Coordinates of C-alpha atoms and ligand atoms in Angstrom, one line a residue:
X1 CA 0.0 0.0 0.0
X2 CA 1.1 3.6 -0.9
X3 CA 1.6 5.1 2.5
X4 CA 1.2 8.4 1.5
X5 CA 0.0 9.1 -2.2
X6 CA 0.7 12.5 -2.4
X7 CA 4.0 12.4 -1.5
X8 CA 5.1 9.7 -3.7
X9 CA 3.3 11.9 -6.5
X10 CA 6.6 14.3 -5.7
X11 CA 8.7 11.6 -6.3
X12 CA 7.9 10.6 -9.4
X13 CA 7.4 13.8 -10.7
X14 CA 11.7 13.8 -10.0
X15 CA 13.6 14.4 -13.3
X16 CA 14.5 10.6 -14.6
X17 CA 18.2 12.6 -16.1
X18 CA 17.3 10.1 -19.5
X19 CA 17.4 6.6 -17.9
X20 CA 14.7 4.6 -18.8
X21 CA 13.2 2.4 -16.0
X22 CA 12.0 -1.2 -17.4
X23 CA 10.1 -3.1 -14.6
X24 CA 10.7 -7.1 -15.9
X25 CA 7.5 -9.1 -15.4
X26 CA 7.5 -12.7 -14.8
X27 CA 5.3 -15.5 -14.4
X28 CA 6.2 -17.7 -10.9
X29 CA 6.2 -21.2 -10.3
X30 CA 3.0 -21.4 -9.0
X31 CA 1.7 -20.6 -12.6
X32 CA -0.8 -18.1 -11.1
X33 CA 1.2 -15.1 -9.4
X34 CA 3.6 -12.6 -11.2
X35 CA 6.9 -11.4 -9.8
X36 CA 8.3 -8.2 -11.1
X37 CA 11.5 -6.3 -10.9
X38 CA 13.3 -3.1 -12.1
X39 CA 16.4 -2.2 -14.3
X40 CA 17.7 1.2 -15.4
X41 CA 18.1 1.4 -19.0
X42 CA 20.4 4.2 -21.1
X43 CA 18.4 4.2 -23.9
X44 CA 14.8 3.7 -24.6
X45 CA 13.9 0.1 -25.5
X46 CA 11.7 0.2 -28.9
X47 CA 11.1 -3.7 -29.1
X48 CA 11.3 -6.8 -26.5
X49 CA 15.0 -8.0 -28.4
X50 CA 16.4 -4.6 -27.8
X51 CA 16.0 -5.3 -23.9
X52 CA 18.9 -7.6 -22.2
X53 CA 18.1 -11.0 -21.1
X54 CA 18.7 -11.0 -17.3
X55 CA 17.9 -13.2 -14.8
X56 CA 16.8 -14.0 -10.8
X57 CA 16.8 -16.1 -8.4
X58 CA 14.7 -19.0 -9.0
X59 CA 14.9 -20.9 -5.2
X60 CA 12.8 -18.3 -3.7
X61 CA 10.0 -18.5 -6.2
X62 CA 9.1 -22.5 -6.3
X63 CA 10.9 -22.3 -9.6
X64 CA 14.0 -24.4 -9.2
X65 CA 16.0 -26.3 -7.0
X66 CA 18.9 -24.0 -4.2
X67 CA 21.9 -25.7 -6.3
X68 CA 20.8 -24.6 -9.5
X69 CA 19.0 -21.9 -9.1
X70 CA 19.5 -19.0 -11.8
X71 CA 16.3 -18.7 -14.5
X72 CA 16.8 -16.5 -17.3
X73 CA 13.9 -14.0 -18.1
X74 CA 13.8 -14.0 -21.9
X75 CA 12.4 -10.3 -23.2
X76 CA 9.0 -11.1 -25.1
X77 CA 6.4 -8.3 -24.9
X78 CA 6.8 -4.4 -24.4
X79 CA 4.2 -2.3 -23.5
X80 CA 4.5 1.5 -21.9
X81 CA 4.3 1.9 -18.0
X82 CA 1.5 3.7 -17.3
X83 CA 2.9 3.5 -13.6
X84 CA 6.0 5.7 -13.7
X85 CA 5.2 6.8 -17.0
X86 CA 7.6 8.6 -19.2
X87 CA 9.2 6.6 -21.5
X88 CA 9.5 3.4 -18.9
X89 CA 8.6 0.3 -20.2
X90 CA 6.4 -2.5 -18.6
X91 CA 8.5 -5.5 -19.9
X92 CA 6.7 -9.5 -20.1
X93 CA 9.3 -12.1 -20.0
X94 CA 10.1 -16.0 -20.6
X95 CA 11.8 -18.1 -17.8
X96 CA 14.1 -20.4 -19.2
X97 CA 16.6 -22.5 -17.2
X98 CA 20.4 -22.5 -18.5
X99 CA 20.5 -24.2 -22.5
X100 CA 17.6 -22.6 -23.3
X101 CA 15.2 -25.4 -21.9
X102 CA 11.4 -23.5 -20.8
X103 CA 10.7 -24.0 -17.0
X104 CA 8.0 -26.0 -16.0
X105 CA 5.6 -22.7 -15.7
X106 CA 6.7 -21.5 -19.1
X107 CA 3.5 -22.5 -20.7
X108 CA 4.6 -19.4 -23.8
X109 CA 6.8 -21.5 -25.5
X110 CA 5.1 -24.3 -26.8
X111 CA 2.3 -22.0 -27.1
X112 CA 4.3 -19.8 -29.7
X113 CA 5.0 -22.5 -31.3
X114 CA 1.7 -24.1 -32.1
X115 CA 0.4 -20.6 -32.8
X116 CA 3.0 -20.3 -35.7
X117 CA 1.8 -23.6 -37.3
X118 CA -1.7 -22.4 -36.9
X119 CA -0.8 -18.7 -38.6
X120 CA -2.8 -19.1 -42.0
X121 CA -5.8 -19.6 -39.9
X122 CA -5.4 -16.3 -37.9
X123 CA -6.6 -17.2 -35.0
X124 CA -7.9 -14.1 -32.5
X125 CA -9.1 -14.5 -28.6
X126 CA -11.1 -12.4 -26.2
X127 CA -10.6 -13.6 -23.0
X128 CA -13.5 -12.8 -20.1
X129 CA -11.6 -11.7 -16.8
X130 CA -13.4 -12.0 -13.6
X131 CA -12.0 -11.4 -10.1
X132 CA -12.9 -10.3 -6.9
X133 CA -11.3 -8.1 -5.0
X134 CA -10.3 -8.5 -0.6
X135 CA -9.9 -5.9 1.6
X136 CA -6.1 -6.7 3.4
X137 CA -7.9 -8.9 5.9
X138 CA -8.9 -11.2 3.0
X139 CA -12.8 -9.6 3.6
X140 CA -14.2 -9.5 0.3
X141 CA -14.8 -6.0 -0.6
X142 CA -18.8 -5.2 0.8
X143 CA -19.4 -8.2 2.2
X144 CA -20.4 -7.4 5.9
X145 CA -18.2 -8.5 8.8
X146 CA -18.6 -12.3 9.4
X147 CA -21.8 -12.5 7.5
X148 CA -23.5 -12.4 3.8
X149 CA -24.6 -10.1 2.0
X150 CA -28.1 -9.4 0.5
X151 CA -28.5 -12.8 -2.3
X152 CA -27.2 -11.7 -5.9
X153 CA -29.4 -10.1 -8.4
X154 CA -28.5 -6.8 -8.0
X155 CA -25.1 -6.4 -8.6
X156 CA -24.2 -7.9 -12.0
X157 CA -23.3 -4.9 -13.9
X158 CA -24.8 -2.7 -10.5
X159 CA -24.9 0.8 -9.8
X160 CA -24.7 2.5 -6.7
X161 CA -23.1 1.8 -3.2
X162 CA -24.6 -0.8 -1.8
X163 CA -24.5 -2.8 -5.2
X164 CA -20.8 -2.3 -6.4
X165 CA -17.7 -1.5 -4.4
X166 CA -14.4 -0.7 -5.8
X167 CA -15.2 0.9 -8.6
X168 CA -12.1 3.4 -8.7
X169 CA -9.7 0.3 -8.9
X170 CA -12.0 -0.9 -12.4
X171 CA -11.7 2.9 -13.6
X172 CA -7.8 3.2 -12.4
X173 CA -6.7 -0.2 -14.4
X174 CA -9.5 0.7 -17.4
X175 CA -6.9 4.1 -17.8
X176 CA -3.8 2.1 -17.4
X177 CA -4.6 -1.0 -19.9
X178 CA -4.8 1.6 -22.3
X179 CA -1.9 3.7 -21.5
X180 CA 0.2 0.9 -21.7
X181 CA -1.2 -0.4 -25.2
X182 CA -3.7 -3.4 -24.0
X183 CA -6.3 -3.9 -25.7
X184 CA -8.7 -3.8 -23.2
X185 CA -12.5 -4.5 -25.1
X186 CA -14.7 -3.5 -21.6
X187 CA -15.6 -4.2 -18.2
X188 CA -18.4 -4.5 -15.7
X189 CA -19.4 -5.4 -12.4
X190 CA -20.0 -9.4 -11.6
X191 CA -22.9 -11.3 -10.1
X192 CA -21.4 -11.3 -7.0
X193 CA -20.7 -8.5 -4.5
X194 CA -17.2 -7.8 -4.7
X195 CA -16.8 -9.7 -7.9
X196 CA -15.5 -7.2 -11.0
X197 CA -14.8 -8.4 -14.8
X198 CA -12.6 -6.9 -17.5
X199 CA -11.9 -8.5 -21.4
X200 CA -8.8 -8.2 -23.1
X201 CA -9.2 -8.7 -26.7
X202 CA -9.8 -9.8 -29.7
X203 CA -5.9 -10.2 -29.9
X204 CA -4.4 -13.2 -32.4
X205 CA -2.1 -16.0 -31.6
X206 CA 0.5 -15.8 -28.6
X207 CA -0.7 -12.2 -27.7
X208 CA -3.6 -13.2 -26.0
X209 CA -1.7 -14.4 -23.4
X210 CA 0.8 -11.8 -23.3
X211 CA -1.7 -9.2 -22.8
X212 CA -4.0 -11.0 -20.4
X213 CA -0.9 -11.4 -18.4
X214 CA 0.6 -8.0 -18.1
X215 CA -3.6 -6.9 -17.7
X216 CA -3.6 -8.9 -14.6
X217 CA -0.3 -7.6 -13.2
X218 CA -1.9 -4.0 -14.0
X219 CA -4.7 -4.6 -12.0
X220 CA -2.9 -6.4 -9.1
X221 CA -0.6 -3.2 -9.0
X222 CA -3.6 -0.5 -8.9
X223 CA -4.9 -2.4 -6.1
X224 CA -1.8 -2.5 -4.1
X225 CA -2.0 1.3 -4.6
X226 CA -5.2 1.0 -2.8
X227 CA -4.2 -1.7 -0.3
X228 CA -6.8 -4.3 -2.2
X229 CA -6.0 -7.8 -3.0
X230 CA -7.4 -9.2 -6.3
X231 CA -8.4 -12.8 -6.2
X232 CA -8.7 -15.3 -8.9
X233 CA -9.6 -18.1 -7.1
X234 CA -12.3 -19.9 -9.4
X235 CA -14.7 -20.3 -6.6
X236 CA -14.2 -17.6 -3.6
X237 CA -17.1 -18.5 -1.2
X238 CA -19.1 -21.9 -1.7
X239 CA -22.5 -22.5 -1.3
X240 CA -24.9 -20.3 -3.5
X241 CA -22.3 -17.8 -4.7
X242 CA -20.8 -17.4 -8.6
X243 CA -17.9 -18.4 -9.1
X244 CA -14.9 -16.6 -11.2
X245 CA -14.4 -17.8 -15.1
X246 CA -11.9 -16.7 -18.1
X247 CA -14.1 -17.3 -20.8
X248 CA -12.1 -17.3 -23.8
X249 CA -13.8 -16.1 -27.4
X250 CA -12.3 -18.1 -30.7
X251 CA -12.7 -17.4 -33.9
X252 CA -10.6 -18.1 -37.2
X253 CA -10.9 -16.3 -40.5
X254 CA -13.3 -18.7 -41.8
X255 CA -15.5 -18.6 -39.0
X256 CA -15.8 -14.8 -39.3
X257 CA -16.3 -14.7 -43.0
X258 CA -20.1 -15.5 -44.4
X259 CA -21.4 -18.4 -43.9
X260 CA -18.9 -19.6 -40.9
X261 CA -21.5 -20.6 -39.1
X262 CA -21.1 -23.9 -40.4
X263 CA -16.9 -23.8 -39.2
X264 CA -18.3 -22.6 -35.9
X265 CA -20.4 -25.5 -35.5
X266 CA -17.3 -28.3 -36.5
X267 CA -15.3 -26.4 -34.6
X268 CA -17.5 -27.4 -31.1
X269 CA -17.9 -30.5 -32.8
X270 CA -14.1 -31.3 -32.4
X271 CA -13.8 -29.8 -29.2
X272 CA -17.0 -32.2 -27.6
X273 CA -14.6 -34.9 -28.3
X274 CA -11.7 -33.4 -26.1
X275 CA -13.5 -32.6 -23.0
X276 CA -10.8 -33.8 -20.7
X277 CA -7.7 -32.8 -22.5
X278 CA -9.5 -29.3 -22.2
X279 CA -10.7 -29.5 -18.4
X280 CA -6.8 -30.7 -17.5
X281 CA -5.0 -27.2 -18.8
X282 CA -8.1 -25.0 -17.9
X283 CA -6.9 -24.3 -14.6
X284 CA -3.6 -24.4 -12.8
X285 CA -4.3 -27.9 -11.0
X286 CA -5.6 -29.7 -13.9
X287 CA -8.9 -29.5 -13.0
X288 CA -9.3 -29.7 -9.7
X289 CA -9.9 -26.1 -9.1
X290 CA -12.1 -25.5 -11.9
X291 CA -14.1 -28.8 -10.0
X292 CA -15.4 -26.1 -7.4
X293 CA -16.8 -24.0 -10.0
X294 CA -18.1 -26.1 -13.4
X295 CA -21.2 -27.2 -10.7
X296 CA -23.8 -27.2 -13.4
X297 CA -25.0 -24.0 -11.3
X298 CA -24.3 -20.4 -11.6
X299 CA -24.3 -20.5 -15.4
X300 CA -21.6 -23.1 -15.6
X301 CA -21.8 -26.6 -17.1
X302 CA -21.0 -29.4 -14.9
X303 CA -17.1 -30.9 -15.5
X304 CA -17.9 -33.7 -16.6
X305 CA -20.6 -32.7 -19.5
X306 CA -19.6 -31.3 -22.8
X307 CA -22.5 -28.7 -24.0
X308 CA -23.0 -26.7 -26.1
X309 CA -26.0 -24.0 -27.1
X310 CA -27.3 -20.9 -28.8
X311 CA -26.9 -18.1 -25.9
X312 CA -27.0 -20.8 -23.9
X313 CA -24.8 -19.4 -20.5
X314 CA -25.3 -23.0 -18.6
X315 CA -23.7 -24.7 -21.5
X316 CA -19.4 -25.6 -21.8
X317 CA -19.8 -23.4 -25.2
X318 CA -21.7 -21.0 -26.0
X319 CA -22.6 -19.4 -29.3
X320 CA -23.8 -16.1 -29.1
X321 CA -27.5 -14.8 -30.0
X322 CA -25.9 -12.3 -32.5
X323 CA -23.4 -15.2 -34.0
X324 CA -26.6 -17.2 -34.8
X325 CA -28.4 -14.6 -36.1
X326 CA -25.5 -12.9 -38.2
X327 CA -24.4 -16.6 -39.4
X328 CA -21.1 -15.6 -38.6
X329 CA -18.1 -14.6 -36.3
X330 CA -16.8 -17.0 -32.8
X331 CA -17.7 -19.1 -30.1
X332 CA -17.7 -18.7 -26.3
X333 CA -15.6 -21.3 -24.5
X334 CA -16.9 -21.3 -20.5
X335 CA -15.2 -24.0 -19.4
X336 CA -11.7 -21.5 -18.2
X337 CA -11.1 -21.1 -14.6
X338 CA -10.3 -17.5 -13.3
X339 CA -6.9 -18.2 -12.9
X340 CA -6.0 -20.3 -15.8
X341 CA -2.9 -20.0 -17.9
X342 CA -4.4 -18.5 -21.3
X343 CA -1.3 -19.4 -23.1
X344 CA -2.1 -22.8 -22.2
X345 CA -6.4 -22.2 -23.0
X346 CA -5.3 -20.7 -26.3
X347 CA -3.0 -23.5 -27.4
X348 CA -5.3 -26.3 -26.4
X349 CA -7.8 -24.9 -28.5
X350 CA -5.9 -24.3 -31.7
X351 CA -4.6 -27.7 -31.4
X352 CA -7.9 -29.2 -31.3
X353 CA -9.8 -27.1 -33.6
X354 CA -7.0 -26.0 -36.3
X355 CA -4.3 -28.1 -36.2
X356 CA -6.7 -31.4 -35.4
X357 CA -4.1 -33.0 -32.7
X358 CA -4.8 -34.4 -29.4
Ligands
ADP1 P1 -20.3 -12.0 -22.6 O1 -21.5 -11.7 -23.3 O2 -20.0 -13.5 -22.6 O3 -20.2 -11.4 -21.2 P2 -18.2 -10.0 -23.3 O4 -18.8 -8.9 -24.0 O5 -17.9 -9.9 -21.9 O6 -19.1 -11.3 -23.5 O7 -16.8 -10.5 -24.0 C1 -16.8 -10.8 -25.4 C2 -15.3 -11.0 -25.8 O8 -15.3 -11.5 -27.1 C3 -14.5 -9.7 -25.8 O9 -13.3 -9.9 -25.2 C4 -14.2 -9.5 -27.3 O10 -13.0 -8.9 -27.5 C5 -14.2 -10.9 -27.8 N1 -14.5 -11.0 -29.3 C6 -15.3 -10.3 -30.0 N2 -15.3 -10.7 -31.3 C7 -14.4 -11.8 -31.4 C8 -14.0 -12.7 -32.4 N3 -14.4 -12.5 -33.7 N4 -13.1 -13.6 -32.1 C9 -12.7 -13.8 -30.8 N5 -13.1 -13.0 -29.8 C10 -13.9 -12.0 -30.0
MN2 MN1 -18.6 -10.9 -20.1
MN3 MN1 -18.8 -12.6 -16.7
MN4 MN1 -18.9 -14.7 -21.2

């Protein structure tokens, strides 16, 4: 938490004298949480491969073993810091142990990789973010003092105390997705109290992921500002509360083009006959996170049905009224936890629906 926002404002307002500060972002071993760190620069980086590879300490962050324990960050996506401004640079990187072999919570690299086969088919993604956000008690934001609040109905998409709370976090990372150059399509408030969504996209290929990525450190950074955690736990409270999806829109040129209804509809096809290889990379522990949510309730399928519908929200995939109507354009996968890996989402589903693997 900031403990005193005004007079870090001075601070920062301090003449930089030309260096350029590039804050290094990483993905941990825990393949849900980012680390970050900072590097003064001479010059202003225009592109990732202008940046220098550099590296950290890998023991401390469940990402190798004490005797071994250098990763390399590899420099992949630049965007502009809408933290300290300027010309800083918000930097996404690749960890790699020594001879260029990914770690086990690079999930980029093969990613890339099937992405590039799949390139004539341009694939583009919008991925559904929802979170909730916890006062530093781990309260969720509204929620009364050892109780519940009032049943949900009105706070999906709510106005108003009472309905939403929070609200200047949403509007603070809203301004800094597109300071930095995210393509941030929206937001609103979720079903539950507490519970906020933002969707990044459509972005094609390997992006996806490297926006949704630096989109989530954005917002975990505003909130620190605030002394807010952000939660992506798939299912925060149980009993009759919603639960926290990624949602990740697909299309390919064929499905947008007239007519791609029909590719639409092979697409699902293909992907009812993957269920489980899609369930086991939807969510950090191969399912059993996402088995808290996918209840059949709350607009969710159950895990172990494949379904599918026309704006049907309790289905695995949805296709949307105006898709139906227009004859054209992408489906809605559901079945993505909250804090899934969407390099790893995005993958699986270009394997399965372009390049026709298992
Ligand atoms: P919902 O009705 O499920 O709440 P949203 O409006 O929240 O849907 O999100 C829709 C997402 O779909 C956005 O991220 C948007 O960028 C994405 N999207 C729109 N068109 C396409 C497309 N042709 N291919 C892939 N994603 C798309
Ligand atoms: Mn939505
Ligand atoms: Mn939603
Ligand atoms: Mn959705």
């Amino acid at each position: 938490m900031a403990l005193n926002r005004s007079v870090l404002e001075q601070y920062l307002k301090l003449n930089q004298r030309n260096k350029v500060l590039v804050t290094y972002i990483w993905i941990d071993g825990t393949r849900q949480f980012l680390r970050s760190k900072t590097k003064t620069l001479n010059f202003e980086p225009k592109s990732p491969s202008e940046c220098p590879v550099w590296n950290f300490k890998g023991s401390s962050m469940r990402q190798s073993l004490g005797d071994n324990s250098d990763i390399y960050l590899y420099p992949v996506a630049l965007f502009k810091d809408p933290i300290h401004k300027g010309k800083n640079k918000l930097l996404l990187c690749e960890t790699y142990v020594s001879n260029h072999i990914p770690t086990l919570s690079n999930k980029r690299h093969s990613c890339a990789a099937v992405m590039k086969e799949a390139l004539d088919s341009h694939p583009w993604f919008g991925i559904e973010q929802e979170y909730v956000l916890l006062d530093a008690d781990g309260q969720i934001l509204g929620w009364p003092k050892g109780g519940f609040p009032a049943p949900e109905g009105p706070y999906h998409c709510g106005v108003g105390t009472g309905k939403v709370f929070g609200r200047d976090i949403v509007e603070f990372h809203y301004r800094a997705c597109l300071h930095a150059g995210i393509l941030i399509a929206g937001t609103n408030a979720e079903v539950m109290l507490g519970q906020w969504e933002f969707q990044i996209g459509p972005c094609e290929g390997v992006e996806m992921g490297d926006q949704l990525w630096v989109a989530r450190y954005l917002i975990q950074r505003v909130a620190e500002d605030f002394g807010i955690m952000v939660s992506f736990d798939p299912k925060p409270k149980t009993g009759n509360w919603s639960g926290c999806g990624a949602h990740c829109n697909f299309s390919t040129n064929a499905m947008r083009e007239d007519g791609g209804i029909v590719h639409i509809r092979s697409a699902i096809e293909q992907m009812s006959k993957r269920h489980a290889e899609h369930i086991k990379v939807y969510d950090p522990l191969c399912g059993k996170d996402n088995e808290r949510r996918l209840t059949g309730y709350h607009e969710t399928a159950s895990i172990h049905d494949f379904t599918f519908g026309v704006a049907h929200r309790g289905a695995s995939i949805r296709i949307p009224r105006h898709v139906a109507d227009e004859g054209k354009g992408y489906l809605e996968d559901r079945r993505p936890a909250s804090n899934s890996d969407p390099y790893s989402v995005t993958e699986r589903i270009v394997k399965t629906v372009v390049l026709g693997q298992e």
